[in-house]
Tab-separated table of C-alpha atoms in Angstrom:
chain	number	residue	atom	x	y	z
A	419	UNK	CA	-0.178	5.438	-7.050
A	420	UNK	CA	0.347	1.557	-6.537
A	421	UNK	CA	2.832	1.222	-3.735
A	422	UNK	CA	6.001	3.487	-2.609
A	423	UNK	CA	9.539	2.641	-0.267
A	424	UNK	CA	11.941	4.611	1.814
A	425	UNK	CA	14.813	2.822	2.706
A	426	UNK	CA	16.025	4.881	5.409
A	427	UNK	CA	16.579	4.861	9.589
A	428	UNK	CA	15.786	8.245	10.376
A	429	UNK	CA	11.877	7.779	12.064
A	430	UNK	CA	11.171	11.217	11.422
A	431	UNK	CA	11.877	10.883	7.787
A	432	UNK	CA	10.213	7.386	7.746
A	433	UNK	CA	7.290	8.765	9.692
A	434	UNK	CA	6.777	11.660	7.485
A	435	UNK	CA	6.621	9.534	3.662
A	436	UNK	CA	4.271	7.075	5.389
A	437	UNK	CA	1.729	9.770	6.308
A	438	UNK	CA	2.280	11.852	3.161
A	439	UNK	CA	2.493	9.515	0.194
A	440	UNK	CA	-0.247	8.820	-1.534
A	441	UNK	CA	0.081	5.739	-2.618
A	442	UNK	CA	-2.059	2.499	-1.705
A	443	UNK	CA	0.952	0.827	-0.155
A	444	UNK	CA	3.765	2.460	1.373
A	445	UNK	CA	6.959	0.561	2.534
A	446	UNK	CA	9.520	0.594	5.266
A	447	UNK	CA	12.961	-0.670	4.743
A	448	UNK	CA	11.088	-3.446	2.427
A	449	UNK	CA	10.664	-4.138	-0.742
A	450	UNK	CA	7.653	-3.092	-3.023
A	451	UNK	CA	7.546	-6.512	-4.456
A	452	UNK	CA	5.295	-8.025	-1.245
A	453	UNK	CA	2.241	-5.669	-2.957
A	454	UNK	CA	0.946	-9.039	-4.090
A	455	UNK	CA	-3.202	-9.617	-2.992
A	456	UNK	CA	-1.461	-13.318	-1.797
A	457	UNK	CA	0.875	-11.761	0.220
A	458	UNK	CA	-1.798	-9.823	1.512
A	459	UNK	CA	-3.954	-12.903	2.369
A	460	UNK	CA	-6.539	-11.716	-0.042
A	461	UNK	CA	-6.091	-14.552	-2.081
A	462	UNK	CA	-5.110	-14.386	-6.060
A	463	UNK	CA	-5.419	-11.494	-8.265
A	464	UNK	CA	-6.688	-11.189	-11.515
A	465	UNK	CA	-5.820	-6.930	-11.701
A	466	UNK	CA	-4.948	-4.033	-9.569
A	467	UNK	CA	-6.537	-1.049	-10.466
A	468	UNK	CA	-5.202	2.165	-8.806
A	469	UNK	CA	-7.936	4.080	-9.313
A	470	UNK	CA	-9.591	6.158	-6.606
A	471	UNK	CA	-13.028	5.086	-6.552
A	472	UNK	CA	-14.291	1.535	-7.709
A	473	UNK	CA	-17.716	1.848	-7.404
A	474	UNK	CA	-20.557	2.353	-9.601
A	475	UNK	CA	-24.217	3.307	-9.112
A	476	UNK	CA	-25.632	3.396	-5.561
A	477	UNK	CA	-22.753	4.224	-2.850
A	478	UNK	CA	-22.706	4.093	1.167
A	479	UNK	CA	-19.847	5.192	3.416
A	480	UNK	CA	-18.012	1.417	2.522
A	481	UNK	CA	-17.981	2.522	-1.162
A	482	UNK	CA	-16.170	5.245	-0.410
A	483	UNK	CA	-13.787	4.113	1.971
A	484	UNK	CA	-10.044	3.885	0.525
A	485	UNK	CA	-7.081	1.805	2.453
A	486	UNK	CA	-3.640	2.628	3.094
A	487	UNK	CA	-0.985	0.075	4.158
A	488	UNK	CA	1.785	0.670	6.029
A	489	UNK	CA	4.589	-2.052	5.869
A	490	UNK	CA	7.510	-1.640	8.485
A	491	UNK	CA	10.528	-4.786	7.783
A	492	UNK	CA	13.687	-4.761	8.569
A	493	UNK	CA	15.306	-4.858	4.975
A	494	UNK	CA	13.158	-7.928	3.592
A	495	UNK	CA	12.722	-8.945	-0.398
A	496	UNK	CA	10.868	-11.024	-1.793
A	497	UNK	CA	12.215	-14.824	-3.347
């Protein structure tokens, strides 16, 4: 998966989709539309892929290291 939200103010609730989801991104009372690689300060993209693994050939512990972010707001969209 690419990114998930909850809108919600129960923590538990909130607490418990952010662990569980798999999904690159996972939101917080915000909106999905900040999965951008600017917004991330990784500067432009030309793709996303939402594969697992990117690699190919040789591969250390980096190579197979996957991210998860976790974006708490307070209701917040996107212009």
């Amino acid at each position: 998966q690419h990114s998930e939200a909850i809108i919600t103010e129960n923590y538990t609730t909130a607490e418990k989709f952010l662990n569980e989801v798999d999904a690159a991104c996972v939101y917080l009372n915000a909106s999905t539309q900040f999965t951008d690689g600017g917004e991330f300060g990784f500067g432009a993209e030309v793709g996303i892929s939402t594969n697992k693994l990117h690699a190919r050939g040789p591969m250390g512990v980096s190579e197979l290291t996957t991210y998860k972010y976790k974006i708490y707001g307070n209701g917040e969209t996107r212009a």
